[in-house]
PDB file of C-alpha atoms in Angstrom:
ATOM      1  CA  MET O   9       0.000   0.000   0.000  1.00 49.00           C
ATOM      2  CA  ALA O  10       1.449   3.356  -1.016  1.00 51.00           C
ATOM      3  CA  THR O  11       1.874   6.022   1.600  1.00 56.00           C
ATOM      4  CA  GLY O  12       1.096   9.688   1.105  1.00 53.00           C
ATOM      5  CA  SER O  13       4.742  10.569   0.577  1.00 53.00           C
ATOM      6  CA  ASN O  14       5.065   7.942  -2.163  1.00 53.00           C
ATOM      7  CA  LYS O  15       1.964   9.276  -3.911  1.00 51.00           C
ATOM      8  CA  ASN O  16       3.329  12.802  -3.746  1.00 49.00           C
ATOM      9  CA  ALA O  17       6.677  11.651  -5.107  1.00 50.00           C
ATOM     10  CA  ALA O  18       4.960   9.888  -8.004  1.00 48.00           C
ATOM     11  CA  ALA O  19       2.850  12.966  -8.731  1.00 47.00           C
ATOM     12  CA  ALA O  20       5.952  15.185  -8.737  1.00 47.00           C
ATOM     13  CA  GLN O  21       7.489  13.325 -11.705  1.00 50.00           C
ATOM     14  CA  THR O  22       8.553  15.314 -14.734  1.00 47.00           C
ATOM     15  CA  PRO O  23       5.744  16.188 -17.172  1.00 45.00           C
ATOM     16  CA  GLU O  24       7.048  14.025 -20.025  1.00 51.00           C
ATOM     17  CA  LEU O  25       6.923  10.910 -17.825  1.00 48.00           C
ATOM     18  CA  SER O  26       3.497  11.652 -16.363  1.00 54.00           C
ATOM     19  CA  SER O  27       1.876  11.485 -19.797  1.00 67.00           C
ATOM     20  CA  PHE O  28       2.228   7.695 -20.163  1.00 82.00           C
ATOM     21  CA  LEU O  29       2.355   5.530 -17.052  1.00 88.00           C
ATOM     22  CA  TYR O  30       3.687   2.392 -18.749  1.00 92.00           C
ATOM     23  CA  LEU O  31       6.598   3.992 -20.617  1.00 94.00           C
ATOM     24  CA  PRO O  32       9.318   2.739 -18.186  1.00 94.00           C
ATOM     25  CA  LEU O  33       7.801  -0.761 -18.290  1.00 94.00           C
ATOM     26  CA  ILE O  34       7.782  -0.958 -22.091  1.00 95.00           C
ATOM     27  CA  ALA O  35      11.148   0.766 -22.531  1.00 95.00           C
ATOM     28  CA  GLY O  36      12.702  -1.445 -19.846  1.00 95.00           C
ATOM     29  CA  TRP O  37      11.446  -4.544 -21.618  1.00 95.00           C
ATOM     30  CA  LEU O  38      12.630  -3.469 -25.059  1.00 96.00           C
ATOM     31  CA  VAL O  39      16.075  -2.208 -23.986  1.00 96.00           C
ATOM     32  CA  PRO O  40      17.625  -3.552 -20.766  1.00 96.00           C
ATOM     33  CA  GLY O  41      17.957  -0.786 -18.173  1.00 95.00           C
ATOM     34  CA  ALA O  42      16.089   1.831 -20.231  1.00 96.00           C
ATOM     35  CA  GLY O  43      13.181   2.042 -17.790  1.00 94.00           C
ATOM     36  CA  HIS O  44      15.520   2.954 -14.963  1.00 95.00           C
ATOM     37  CA  PHE O  45      17.395   5.422 -17.177  1.00 96.00           C
ATOM     38  CA  LEU O  46      14.093   7.193 -17.912  1.00 95.00           C
ATOM     39  CA  LEU O  47      13.463   7.515 -14.177  1.00 94.00           C
ATOM     40  CA  GLY O  48      16.920   8.890 -13.472  1.00 93.00           C
ATOM     41  CA  LYS O  49      18.164   5.758 -11.678  1.00 93.00           C
ATOM     42  CA  TRP O  50      21.454   5.716 -13.584  1.00 96.00           C
ATOM     43  CA  LYS O  51      23.448   3.316 -11.405  1.00 96.00           C
ATOM     44  CA  ARG O  52      20.685   0.736 -11.162  1.00 95.00           C
ATOM     45  CA  GLY O  53      19.946   1.003 -14.870  1.00 96.00           C
ATOM     46  CA  ALA O  54      23.610   0.620 -15.800  1.00 97.00           C
ATOM     47  CA  LEU O  55      24.052  -2.428 -13.546  1.00 97.00           C
ATOM     48  CA  LEU O  56      20.963  -4.075 -14.992  1.00 96.00           C
ATOM     49  CA  ALA O  57      21.889  -3.266 -18.588  1.00 97.00           C
ATOM     50  CA  ILE O  58      25.426  -4.584 -18.187  1.00 97.00           C
ATOM     51  CA  SER O  59      24.247  -7.737 -16.406  1.00 97.00           C
ATOM     52  CA  ILE O  60      21.516  -8.600 -18.883  1.00 97.00           C
ATOM     53  CA  VAL O  61      23.518  -7.848 -22.029  1.00 97.00           C
ATOM     54  CA  CYS O  62      26.544  -9.764 -20.704  1.00 97.00           C
ATOM     55  CA  MET O  63      24.428 -12.797 -19.786  1.00 97.00           C
ATOM     56  CA  TYR O  64      22.815 -12.732 -23.231  1.00 96.00           C
ATOM     57  CA  ALA O  65      26.184 -12.370 -24.982  1.00 96.00           C
ATOM     58  CA  LEU O  66      27.773 -15.118 -22.872  1.00 96.00           C
ATOM     59  CA  GLY O  67      24.855 -17.396 -23.693  1.00 95.00           C
ATOM     60  CA  LEU O  68      25.356 -16.812 -27.393  1.00 94.00           C
ATOM     61  CA  ALA O  69      29.132 -17.216 -27.023  1.00 93.00           C
ATOM     62  CA  MET O  70      28.510 -20.646 -25.476  1.00 93.00           C
ATOM     63  CA  HIS O  71      26.459 -21.516 -28.598  1.00 92.00           C
ATOM     64  CA  GLY O  72      23.156 -21.394 -26.733  1.00 92.00           C
ATOM     65  CA  LYS O  73      20.010 -21.577 -28.814  1.00 90.00           C
ATOM     66  CA  LEU O  74      17.217 -19.067 -29.148  1.00 92.00           C
ATOM     67  CA  TYR O  75      13.797 -20.678 -28.960  1.00 89.00           C
ATOM     68  CA  THR O  76      11.903 -20.132 -32.195  1.00 85.00           C
ATOM     69  CA  SER O  77       8.853 -22.331 -31.803  1.00 82.00           C
ATOM     70  CA  ALA O  78       6.882 -23.838 -28.985  1.00 78.00           C
ATOM     71  CA  GLN O  79       5.906 -27.468 -29.486  1.00 86.00           C
ATOM     72  CA  ASP O  80       5.855 -28.602 -25.863  1.00 90.00           C
ATOM     73  CA  ILE O  81       5.594 -26.946 -22.459  1.00 90.00           C
ATOM     74  CA  LEU O  82       9.358 -26.640 -21.921  1.00 88.00           C
ATOM     75  CA  ASP O  83       9.790 -24.938 -25.287  1.00 88.00           C
ATOM     76  CA  MET O  84       6.952 -22.559 -24.415  1.00 91.00           C
ATOM     77  CA  LEU O  85       8.647 -21.593 -21.160  1.00 91.00           C
ATOM     78  CA  GLY O  86      11.976 -21.142 -22.929  1.00 91.00           C
ATOM     79  CA  MET O  87      10.324 -19.003 -25.575  1.00 92.00           C
ATOM     80  CA  ALA O  88       8.712 -16.823 -22.888  1.00 92.00           C
ATOM     81  CA  GLY O  89      12.109 -16.345 -21.260  1.00 93.00           C
ATOM     82  CA  ASP O  90      13.738 -15.497 -24.583  1.00 94.00           C
ATOM     83  CA  LEU O  91      11.016 -12.979 -25.451  1.00 94.00           C
ATOM     84  CA  GLY O  92      11.836 -11.220 -22.182  1.00 95.00           C
ATOM     85  CA  ASN O  93      15.070 -10.029 -23.786  1.00 96.00           C
ATOM     86  CA  GLY O  94      13.105  -7.580 -25.938  1.00 94.00           C
ATOM     87  CA  LEU O  95      15.119  -6.138 -28.799  1.00 95.00           C
ATOM     88  CA  LEU O  96      18.101  -8.368 -28.003  1.00 95.00           C
ATOM     89  CA  PHE O  97      15.967 -11.359 -28.968  1.00 94.00           C
ATOM     90  CA  LEU O  98      14.719  -9.724 -32.149  1.00 94.00           C
ATOM     91  CA  VAL O  99      18.226  -8.697 -33.227  1.00 93.00           C
ATOM     92  CA  GLY O 100      19.509 -12.206 -32.479  1.00 92.00           C
ATOM     93  CA  ARG O 101      16.763 -13.771 -34.569  1.00 91.00           C
ATOM     94  CA  VAL O 102      17.292 -11.371 -37.487  1.00 91.00           C
ATOM     95  CA  LEU O 103      21.042 -12.047 -37.481  1.00 92.00           C
ATOM     96  CA  GLY O 104      20.465 -15.796 -37.224  1.00 88.00           C
ATOM     97  CA  LEU O 105      22.257 -16.134 -33.886  1.00 89.00           C
ATOM     98  CA  GLY O 106      21.429 -19.124 -31.730  1.00 86.00           C
ATOM     99  CA  SER O 107      19.817 -21.058 -34.549  1.00 84.00           C
ATOM    100  CA  ASP O 108      22.413 -23.841 -34.837  1.00 80.00           C
ATOM    101  CA  PRO O 109      21.482 -27.205 -33.325  1.00 77.00           C
ATOM    102  CA  VAL O 110      23.019 -27.881 -29.920  1.00 73.00           C
ATOM    103  CA  GLN O 111      26.106 -30.042 -30.417  1.00 82.00           C
ATOM    104  CA  ILE O 112      28.314 -29.266 -27.420  1.00 86.00           C
ATOM    105  CA  THR O 113      27.708 -29.486 -23.702  1.00 85.00           C
ATOM    106  CA  THR O 114      28.202 -25.795 -22.996  1.00 87.00           C
ATOM    107  CA  ALA O 115      25.429 -24.913 -25.437  1.00 90.00           C
ATOM    108  CA  ASP O 116      22.853 -26.118 -22.922  1.00 90.00           C
ATOM    109  CA  TYR O 117      24.296 -23.759 -20.326  1.00 93.00           C
ATOM    110  CA  GLY O 118      24.305 -20.977 -22.905  1.00 93.00           C
ATOM    111  CA  THR O 119      20.627 -21.557 -23.589  1.00 92.00           C
ATOM    112  CA  LYS O 120      19.891 -21.216 -19.879  1.00 94.00           C
ATOM    113  CA  PHE O 121      21.948 -17.996 -19.713  1.00 96.00           C
ATOM    114  CA  ILE O 122      19.816 -16.506 -22.491  1.00 96.00           C
ATOM    115  CA  VAL O 123      16.551 -17.502 -20.814  1.00 96.00           C
ATOM    116  CA  VAL O 124      17.661 -16.186 -17.414  1.00 96.00           C
ATOM    117  CA  ALA O 125      18.753 -12.902 -19.007  1.00 97.00           C
ATOM    118  CA  GLY O 126      15.228 -12.520 -20.400  1.00 96.00           C
ATOM    119  CA  LEU O 127      13.615 -13.303 -17.061  1.00 96.00           C
ATOM    120  CA  LEU O 128      15.905 -10.818 -15.308  1.00 97.00           C
ATOM    121  CA  ASN O 129      14.956  -8.200 -17.895  1.00 97.00           C
ATOM    122  CA  ILE O 130      11.256  -8.770 -17.183  1.00 97.00           C
ATOM    123  CA  ILE O 131      11.868  -8.366 -13.442  1.00 96.00           C
ATOM    124  CA  ALA O 132      13.857  -5.162 -14.103  1.00 96.00           C
ATOM    125  CA  ALA O 133      11.080  -3.734 -16.286  1.00 96.00           C
ATOM    126  CA  VAL O 134       8.473  -4.446 -13.606  1.00 96.00           C
ATOM    127  CA  ASP O 135      10.781  -2.830 -11.037  1.00 95.00           C
ATOM    128  CA  ALA O 136      10.977   0.309 -13.195  1.00 95.00           C
ATOM    129  CA  HIS O 137       7.186   0.349 -13.443  1.00 94.00           C
ATOM    130  CA  ASN O 138       6.862   0.016  -9.664  1.00 94.00           C
ATOM    131  CA  LEU O 139       9.275   2.910  -9.211  1.00 93.00           C
ATOM    132  CA  ARG O 140       7.242   4.973 -11.667  1.00 92.00           C
ATOM    133  CA  THR O 141       3.912   4.329  -9.966  1.00 91.00           C
ATOM    134  CA  GLY O 142       5.321   5.031  -6.499  1.00 87.00           C
ATOM    135  CA  ARG O 143       4.899   1.490  -5.145  1.00 85.00           C
ATOM    136  CA  LYS O 144       8.618   1.392  -4.521  1.00 80.00           C
ATOM    137  CA  SER O 145      11.080   4.117  -3.656  1.00 75.00           C
TER     138      SER O 145
END
């Protein structure tokens, strides 16, 4: 439950942010850390962006795969995690990254790195939204 001071802090946001409540959520999902950058949380945004992009890049470097279709429940969950990467996922798909069949042991770990990076990005975007609405300070 938000206190009066949190509501006042949320109402005192800059005019360009008060026009659309979900902008930090959408921006944070599309580009890792962007939601926090919009809110002026530079350190938190930079830490999240570096962490998510590095996990994604390490996953691809380990020859992890990007989920492209969902035939069973595990593929659906992997696809949901990959979609959490936002534009990183779309750029990876366009460039054909992560499309090779898994042939080495580290590729399985790489796939998990990519999925976890997407899930962390979703959590970061929701955190930016909570900061924007005043639920969190």
